[in-house]
Each structure stands twice: as C-alpha cells, then as structure tokens.
Short mmCIF file of C-alpha atoms (C1' of nucleotides) in Angstrom, two decimals:
data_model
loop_
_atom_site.label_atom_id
_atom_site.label_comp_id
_atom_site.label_asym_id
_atom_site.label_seq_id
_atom_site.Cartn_x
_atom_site.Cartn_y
_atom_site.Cartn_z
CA UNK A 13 0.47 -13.11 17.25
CA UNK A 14 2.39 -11.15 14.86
CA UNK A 15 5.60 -13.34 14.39
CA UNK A 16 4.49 -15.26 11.27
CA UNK A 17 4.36 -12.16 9.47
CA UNK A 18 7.44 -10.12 10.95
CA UNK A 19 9.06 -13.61 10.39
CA UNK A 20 8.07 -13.32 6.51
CA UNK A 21 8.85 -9.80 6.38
CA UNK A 22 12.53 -10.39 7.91
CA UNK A 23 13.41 -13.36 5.56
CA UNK A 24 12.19 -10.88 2.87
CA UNK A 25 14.54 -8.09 4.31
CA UNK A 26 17.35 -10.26 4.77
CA UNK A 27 17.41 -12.09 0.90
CA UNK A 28 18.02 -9.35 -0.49
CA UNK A 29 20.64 -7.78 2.18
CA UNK A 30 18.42 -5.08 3.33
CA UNK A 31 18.50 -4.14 7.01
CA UNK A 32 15.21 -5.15 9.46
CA UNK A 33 14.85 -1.78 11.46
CA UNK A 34 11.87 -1.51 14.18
CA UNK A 35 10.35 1.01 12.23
CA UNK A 36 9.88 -1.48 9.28
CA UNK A 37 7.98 -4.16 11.20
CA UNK A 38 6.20 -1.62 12.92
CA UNK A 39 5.20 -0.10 9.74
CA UNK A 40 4.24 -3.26 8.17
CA UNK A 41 2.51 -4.23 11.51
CA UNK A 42 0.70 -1.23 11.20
CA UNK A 43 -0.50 -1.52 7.47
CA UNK A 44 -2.17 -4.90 8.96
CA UNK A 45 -3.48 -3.92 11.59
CA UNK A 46 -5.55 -0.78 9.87
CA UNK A 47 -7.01 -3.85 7.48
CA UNK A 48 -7.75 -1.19 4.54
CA UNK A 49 -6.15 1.11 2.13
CA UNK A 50 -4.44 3.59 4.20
CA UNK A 51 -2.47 7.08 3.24
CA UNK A 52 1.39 7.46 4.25
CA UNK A 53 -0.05 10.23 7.11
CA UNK A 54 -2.95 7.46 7.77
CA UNK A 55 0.16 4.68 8.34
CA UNK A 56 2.10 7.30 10.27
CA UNK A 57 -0.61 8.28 12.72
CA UNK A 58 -0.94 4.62 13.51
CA UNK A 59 2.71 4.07 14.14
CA UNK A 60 3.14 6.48 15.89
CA UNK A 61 1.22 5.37 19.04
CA UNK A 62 3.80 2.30 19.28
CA UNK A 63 7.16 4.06 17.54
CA UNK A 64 7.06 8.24 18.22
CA UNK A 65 9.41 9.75 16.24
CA UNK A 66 8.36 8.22 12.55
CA UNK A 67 9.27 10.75 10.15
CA UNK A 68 6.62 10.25 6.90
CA UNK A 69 9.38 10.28 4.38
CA UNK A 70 10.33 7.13 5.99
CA UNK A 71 6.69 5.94 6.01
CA UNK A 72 6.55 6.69 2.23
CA UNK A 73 9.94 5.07 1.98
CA UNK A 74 9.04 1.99 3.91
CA UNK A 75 5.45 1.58 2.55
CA UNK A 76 7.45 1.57 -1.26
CA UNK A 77 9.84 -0.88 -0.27
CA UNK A 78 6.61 -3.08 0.98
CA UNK A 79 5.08 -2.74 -2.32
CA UNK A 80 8.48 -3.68 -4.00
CA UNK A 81 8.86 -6.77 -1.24
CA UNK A 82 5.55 -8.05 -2.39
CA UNK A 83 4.11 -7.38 1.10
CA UNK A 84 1.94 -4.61 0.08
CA UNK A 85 -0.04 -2.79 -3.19
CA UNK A 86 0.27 0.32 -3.95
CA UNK A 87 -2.81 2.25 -5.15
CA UNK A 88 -3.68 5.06 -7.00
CA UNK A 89 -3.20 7.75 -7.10
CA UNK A 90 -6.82 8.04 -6.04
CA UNK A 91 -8.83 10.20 -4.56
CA UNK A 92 -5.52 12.91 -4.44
CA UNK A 93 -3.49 10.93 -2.44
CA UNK A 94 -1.38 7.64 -2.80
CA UNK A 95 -2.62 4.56 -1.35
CA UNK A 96 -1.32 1.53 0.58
CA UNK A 97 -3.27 -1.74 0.50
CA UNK A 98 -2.44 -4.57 2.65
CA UNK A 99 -4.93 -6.83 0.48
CA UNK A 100 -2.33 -8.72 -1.77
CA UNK A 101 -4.98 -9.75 -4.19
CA UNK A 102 -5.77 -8.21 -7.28
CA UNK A 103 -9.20 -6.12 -6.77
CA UNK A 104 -10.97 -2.62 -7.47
CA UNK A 105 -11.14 0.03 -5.42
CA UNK A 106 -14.64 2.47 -5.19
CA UNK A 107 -13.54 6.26 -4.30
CA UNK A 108 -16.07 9.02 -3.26
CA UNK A 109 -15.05 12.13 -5.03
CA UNK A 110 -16.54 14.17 -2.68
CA UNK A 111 -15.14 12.29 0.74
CA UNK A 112 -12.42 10.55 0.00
CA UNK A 113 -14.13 7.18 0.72
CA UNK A 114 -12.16 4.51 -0.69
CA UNK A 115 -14.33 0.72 -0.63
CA UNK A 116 -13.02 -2.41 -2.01
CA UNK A 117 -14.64 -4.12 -5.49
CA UNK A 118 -14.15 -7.38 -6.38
CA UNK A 119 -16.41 -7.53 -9.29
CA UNK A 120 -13.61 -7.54 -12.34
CA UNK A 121 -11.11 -10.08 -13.86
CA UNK A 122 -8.10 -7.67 -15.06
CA UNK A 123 -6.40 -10.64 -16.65
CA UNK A 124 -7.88 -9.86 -19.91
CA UNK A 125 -6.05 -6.17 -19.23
CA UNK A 126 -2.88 -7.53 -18.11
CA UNK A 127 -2.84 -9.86 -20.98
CA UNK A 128 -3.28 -6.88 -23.09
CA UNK A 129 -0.42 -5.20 -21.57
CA UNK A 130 1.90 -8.42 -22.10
CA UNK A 131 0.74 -8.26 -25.68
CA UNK A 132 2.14 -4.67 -26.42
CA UNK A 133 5.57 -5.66 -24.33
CA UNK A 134 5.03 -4.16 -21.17
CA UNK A 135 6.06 -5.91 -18.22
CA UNK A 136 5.53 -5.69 -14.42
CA UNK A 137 2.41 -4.87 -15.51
CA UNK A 138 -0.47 -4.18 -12.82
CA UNK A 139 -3.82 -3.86 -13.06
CA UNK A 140 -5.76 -1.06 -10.97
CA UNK A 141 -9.50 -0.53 -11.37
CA UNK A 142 -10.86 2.59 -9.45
CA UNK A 143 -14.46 3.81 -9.56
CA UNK A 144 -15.06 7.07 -8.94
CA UNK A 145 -18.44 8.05 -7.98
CA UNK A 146 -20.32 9.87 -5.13
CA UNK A 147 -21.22 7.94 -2.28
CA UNK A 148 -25.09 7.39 -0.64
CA UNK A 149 -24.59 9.61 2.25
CA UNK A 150 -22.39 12.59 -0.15
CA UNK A 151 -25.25 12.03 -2.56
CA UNK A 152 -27.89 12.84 -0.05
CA UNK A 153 -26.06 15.96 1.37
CA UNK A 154 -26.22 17.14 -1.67
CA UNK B 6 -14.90 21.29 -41.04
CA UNK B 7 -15.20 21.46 -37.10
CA UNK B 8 -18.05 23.30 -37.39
CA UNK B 9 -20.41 20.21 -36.44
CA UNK B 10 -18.70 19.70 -32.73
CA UNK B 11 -18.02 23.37 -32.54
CA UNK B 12 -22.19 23.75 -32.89
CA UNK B 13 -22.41 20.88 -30.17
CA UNK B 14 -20.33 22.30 -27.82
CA UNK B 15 -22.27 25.97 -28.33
CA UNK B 16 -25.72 24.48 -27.85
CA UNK B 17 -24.41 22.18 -24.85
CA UNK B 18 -23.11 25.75 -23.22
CA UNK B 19 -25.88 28.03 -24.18
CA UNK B 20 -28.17 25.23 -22.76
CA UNK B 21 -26.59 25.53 -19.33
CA UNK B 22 -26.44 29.36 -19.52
CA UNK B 23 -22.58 29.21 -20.41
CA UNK B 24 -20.59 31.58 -22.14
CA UNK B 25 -19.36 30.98 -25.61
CA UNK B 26 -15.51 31.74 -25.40
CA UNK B 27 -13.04 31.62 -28.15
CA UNK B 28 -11.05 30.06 -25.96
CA UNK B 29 -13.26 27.34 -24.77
CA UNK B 30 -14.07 26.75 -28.95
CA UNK B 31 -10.15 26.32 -29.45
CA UNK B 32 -9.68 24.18 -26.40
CA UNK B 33 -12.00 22.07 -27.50
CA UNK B 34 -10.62 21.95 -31.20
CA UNK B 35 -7.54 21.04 -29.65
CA UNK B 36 -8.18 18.28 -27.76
CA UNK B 37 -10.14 16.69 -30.06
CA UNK B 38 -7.29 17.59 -33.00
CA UNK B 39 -4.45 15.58 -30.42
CA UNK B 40 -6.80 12.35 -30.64
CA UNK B 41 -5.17 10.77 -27.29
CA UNK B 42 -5.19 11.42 -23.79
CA UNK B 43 -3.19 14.89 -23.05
CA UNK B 44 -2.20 16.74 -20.05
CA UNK B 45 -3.46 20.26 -19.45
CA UNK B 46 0.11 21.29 -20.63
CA UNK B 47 0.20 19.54 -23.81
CA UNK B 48 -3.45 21.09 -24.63
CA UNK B 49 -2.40 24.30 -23.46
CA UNK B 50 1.03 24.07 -26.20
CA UNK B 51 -1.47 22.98 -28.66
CA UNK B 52 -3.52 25.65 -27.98
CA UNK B 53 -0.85 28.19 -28.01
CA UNK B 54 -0.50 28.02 -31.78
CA UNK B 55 -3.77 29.68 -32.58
CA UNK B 56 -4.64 31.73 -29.74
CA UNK B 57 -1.67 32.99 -27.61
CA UNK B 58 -1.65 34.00 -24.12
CA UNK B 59 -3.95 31.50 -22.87
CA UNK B 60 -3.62 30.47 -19.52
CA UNK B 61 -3.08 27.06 -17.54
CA UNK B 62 -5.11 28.21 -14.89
CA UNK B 63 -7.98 28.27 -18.11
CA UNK B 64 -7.02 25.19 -19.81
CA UNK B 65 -8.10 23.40 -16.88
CA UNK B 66 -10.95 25.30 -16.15
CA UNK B 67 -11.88 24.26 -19.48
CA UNK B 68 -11.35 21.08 -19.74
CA UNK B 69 -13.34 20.34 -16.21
CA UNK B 70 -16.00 22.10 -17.93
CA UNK B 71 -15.94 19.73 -21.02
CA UNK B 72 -15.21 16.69 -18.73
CA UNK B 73 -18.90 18.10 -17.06
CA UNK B 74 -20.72 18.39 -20.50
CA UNK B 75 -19.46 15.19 -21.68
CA UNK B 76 -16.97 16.13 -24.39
CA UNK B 77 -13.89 14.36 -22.69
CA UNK B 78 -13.27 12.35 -20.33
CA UNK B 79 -11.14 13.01 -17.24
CA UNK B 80 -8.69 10.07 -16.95
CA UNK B 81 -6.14 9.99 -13.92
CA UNK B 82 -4.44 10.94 -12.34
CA UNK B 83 -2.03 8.48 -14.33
CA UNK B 84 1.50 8.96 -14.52
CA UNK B 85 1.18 11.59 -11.63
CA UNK B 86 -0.73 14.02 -13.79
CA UNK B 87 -4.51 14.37 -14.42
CA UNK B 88 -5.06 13.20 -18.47
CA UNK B 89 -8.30 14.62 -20.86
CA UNK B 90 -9.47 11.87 -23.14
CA UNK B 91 -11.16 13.04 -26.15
CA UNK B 92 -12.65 9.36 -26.86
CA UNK B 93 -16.11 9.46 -25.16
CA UNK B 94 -16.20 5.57 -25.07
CA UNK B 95 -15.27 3.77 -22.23
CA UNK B 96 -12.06 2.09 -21.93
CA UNK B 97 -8.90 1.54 -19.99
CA UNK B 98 -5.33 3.56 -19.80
CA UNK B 99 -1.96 1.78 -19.98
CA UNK B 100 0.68 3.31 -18.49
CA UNK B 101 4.33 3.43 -18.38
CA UNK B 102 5.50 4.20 -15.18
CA UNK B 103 8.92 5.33 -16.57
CA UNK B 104 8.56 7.62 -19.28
CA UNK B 105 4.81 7.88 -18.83
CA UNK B 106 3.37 7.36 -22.24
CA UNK B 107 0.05 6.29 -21.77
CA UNK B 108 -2.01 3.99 -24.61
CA UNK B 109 -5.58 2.98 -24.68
CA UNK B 110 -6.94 -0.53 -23.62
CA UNK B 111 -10.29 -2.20 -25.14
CA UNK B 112 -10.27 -5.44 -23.16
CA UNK B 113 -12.33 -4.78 -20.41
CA UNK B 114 -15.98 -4.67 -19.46
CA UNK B 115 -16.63 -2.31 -17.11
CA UNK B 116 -19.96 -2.85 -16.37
CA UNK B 117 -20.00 -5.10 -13.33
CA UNK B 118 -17.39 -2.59 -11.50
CA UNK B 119 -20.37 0.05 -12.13
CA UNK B 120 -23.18 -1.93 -11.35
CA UNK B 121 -21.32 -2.75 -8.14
CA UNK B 122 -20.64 1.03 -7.44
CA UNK B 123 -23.99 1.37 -7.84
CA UNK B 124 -25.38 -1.41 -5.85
CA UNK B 125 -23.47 0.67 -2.67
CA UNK B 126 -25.21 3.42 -3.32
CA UNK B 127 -22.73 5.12 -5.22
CA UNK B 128 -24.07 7.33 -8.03
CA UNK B 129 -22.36 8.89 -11.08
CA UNK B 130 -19.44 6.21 -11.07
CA UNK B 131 -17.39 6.34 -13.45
CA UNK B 132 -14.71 2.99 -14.28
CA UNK B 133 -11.11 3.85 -15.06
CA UNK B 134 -8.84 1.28 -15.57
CA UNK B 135 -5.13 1.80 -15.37
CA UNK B 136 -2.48 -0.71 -15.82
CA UNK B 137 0.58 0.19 -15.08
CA UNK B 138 4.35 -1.04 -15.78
CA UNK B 139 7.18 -0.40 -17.85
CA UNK B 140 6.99 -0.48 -22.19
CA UNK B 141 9.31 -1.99 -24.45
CA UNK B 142 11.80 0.64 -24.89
CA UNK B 143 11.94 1.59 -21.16
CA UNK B 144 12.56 -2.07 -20.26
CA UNK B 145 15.21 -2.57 -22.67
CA UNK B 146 17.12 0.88 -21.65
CA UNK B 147 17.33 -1.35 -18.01
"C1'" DA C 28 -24.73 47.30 -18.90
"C1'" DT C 29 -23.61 43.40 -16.15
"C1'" DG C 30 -22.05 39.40 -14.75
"C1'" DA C 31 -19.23 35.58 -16.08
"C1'" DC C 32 -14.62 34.38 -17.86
"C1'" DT C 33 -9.82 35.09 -18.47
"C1'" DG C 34 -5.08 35.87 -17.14
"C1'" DC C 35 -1.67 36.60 -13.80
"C1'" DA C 36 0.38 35.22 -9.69
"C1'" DA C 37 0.64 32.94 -5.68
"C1'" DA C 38 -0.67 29.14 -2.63
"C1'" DC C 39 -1.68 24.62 -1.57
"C1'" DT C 40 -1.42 19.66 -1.57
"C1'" DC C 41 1.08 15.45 -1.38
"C1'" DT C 42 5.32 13.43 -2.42
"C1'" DT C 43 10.25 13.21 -3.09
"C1'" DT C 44 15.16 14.45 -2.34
"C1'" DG C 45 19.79 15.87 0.22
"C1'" DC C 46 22.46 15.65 3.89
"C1'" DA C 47 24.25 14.46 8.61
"C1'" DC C 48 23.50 11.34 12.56
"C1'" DA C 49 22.35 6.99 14.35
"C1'" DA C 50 21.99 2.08 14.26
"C1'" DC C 51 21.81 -2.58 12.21
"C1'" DA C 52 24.97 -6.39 10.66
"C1'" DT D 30 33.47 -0.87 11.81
"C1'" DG D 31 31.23 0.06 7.63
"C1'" DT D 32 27.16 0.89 5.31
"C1'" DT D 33 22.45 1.32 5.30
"C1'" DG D 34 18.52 3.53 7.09
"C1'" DT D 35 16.42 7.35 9.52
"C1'" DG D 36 15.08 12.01 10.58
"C1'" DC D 37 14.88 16.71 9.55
"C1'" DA D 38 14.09 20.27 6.43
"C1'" DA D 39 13.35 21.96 2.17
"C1'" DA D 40 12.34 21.43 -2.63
"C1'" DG D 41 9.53 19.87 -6.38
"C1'" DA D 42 5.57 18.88 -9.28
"C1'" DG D 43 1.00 19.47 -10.64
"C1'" DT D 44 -3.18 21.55 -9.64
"C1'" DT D 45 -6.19 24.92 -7.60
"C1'" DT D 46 -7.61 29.51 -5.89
"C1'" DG D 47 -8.07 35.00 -5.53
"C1'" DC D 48 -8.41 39.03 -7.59
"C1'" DA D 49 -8.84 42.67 -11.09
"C1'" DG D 50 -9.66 43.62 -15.87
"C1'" DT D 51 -12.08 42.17 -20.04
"C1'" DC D 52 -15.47 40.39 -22.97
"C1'" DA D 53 -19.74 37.75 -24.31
"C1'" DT D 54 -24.59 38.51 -23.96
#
DNA sequence: ATGACTGCAAACTCTTTGCACAACA
DNA sequence: TGTTGTGCAAAGAGTTTGCAGTCAT
C-alpha cells in the first residue's frame, strides 16, 4: 500500500547517491501516515511504535533531508517549534497561540510574494503564510 | 521632536494603569529610530547608547508590551529569532535564510487569510507572511 | 508609602553538533 | 570494504522566569 511512495522516495535516495536506511522510509511513512503538520518529537513518537530505537536528531536529520528531497515542507518556525508538512502544495497554516493548534489555509496566492522575492534576486524562495490567532475553544476558556 | 509618539505611548500606558518608565520611553525611541524589523539584541545595543545598563530580560518585556498596545508589531520568529517591526501596517517579511537579513514585502493581501482565521473561529489573527530563501550576495558567495 | 518595574542570573525550550559504532552499497 | 548514516550525549541559541532592590505614582 505504501510501495509507490517508498518506491519514489528510494529513486530519490539513490539519484543523488544517498543511502535508503529503514529509518528513512519509516520516517517518511510516518510523516504520511500522521496526514498533518507534525513536530520532530510528534514524527518520533509515531516511529517509534514500528522502529524503537529512533534517536530525534535523526528524525530532525531525516525530516530535513525530506524537505531538501522535495518529499516534504518545512514550516515555521510556528507556534515555538519547527514543523513538518507532508502537504507538498503551497498553503497557509492557522496557529493558536495559546494551544499550539496548527490548521491548514488555503485562502492566499503567494505567487505575487514569490515573484517579489525573484524581483530583489533571491532564489529558492518559499512562501509561508501563518496566522496567528486564538482559537474558538482557547477563546472561550478565556 | 519625538515628543508626539512619546505622548502616545504615555497616554496608551497611563490608560491601562501602566507605569511610565524611562526605559520603556527609550525603547520605544529606539525602535522606532532603527525603522526596520530588529531583534531584541539589536534594540537593546541601540538602546545602550542613551541609557546604559538596561537589560535583555527588559527589552523584551518591553517590546511585548508595545507589541500589546499596538506600537510594533511582533514578526517571527524569522531567521530563528523573534523580530519587532516598528511599521504598524500590514505586510510581509523576506528572509534570507543564510545571513538572515530580513526586508519588507508589499505584495500581498492579507485579508482573505484573516477572514478565513476568522471564519474558524479564530479571533485576534494576525497574517505574517515570510518568504524565505537565499539573497543575491549569499547566492553568489555559493 | 506601595506596588509595579528593572536588573541580574539562571533555567528552559527546541534544535544542532561531535564522535564512535553499525550498516548500507 | 569503505563510506555514509545512526545513536548517544552534550552543547548552543534565543527566550523566558524568579527574586530582590528600586523607582514611578
């Protein structure tokens, strides 16, 4: 059920001579399988059911080398902590400052940003919208 | 000549039952003299020329506090530190992610990203958009 | 006078780095 | 067999917190 995307991943891996270690399909398997922005810990938690033994600077090392392979996005920082977002499309992100909440938005076209970027000679330039705000339920604690 | 937003910020303080510091006043000054986006250390250096022995710990007391009354804006964290915009307006951050010099972007309207925060409940949401990748110089040096 | 603010120092967070062992190619 | 990757531990950065003295009101 998996194979199409540890396939990707591996041809990935191997054109550019890097080495295809469990803990790297694992790791990607897991970033798919959570479906959201997740934290290094977050990732490491849910590899560590399948693979015990995951040390998080590998997480952090792996989850970087995702971003780098195209086969992940790094967000943030937001909310305090770095984020990993298996969503390979450009798109917002709406953080709770009180809980940490992190929802997706899809309501903005940073091309006009990037484009801006381009314009002032940056390149490998990424967009990343984040909202911060205080969530209904926060709010009504409060 | 700064006596107009020094008489702001001393009504905006007395009205929440605030103390009047010198070092709030100067903090202030400062932050508005840099006219960009600084980091609690560079306020804190600027600061350091007219009142010594103030203290980090204070500088970002401070600047929370003006973030709160709506004399700067707290952008970040971008670049891996937290940034204090003196420009009120809202716009985006562009940021090199190898020498971390950050410039200002105009090209984006915010407002659906906030009316979508707001249509999940979220309240006081705030946009900040930061694009990040690598300037001119910093991609020539590679 | 009194209560908030400052300064000092230390702690706390997440993230990154160094080094030796193990494992992919 | 030779590197590359992993794990462990510790360091590093920026930011936040506690406490006692000081100062605005």
């Amino acid at each position: 059920m998996h194979s199409d995307l540890d396939t990707q991943l591996v041809e990935a891996l191997r054109g550019r001579g890097q080495r295809v270690t469990p803990q790297r399909l694992v790791i990607h398997r897991a970033l798919r399988a959570l479906d959201t922005h997740a934290s290094a810990e977050e990732v490491l938690a849910a590899v560590d059911d399948r693979l015990p033994g995951v040390s998080l600077p590998t997480v952090y090392a792996t989850l970087e080398l995702l971003s780098e392979l195209g086969f992940a996005l790094r967000v943030g920082p937001a909310g305090g902590r770095v984020l990993f977002d298996p969503r390979l499309d450009d798109h917002g992100h709406l953080v709770c400052s009180r809980c940490g909440r992190v929802e997706d938005i899809d309501a903005l076209d940073t091309g006009p940003a990037l484009a801006a970027a381009r314009r002032r000679g940056f390149t490998h330039a990424r967009a990343g919208l984040v909202v911060t705000g205080v969530c209904g339920p926060c709010g009504d604690a409060a």
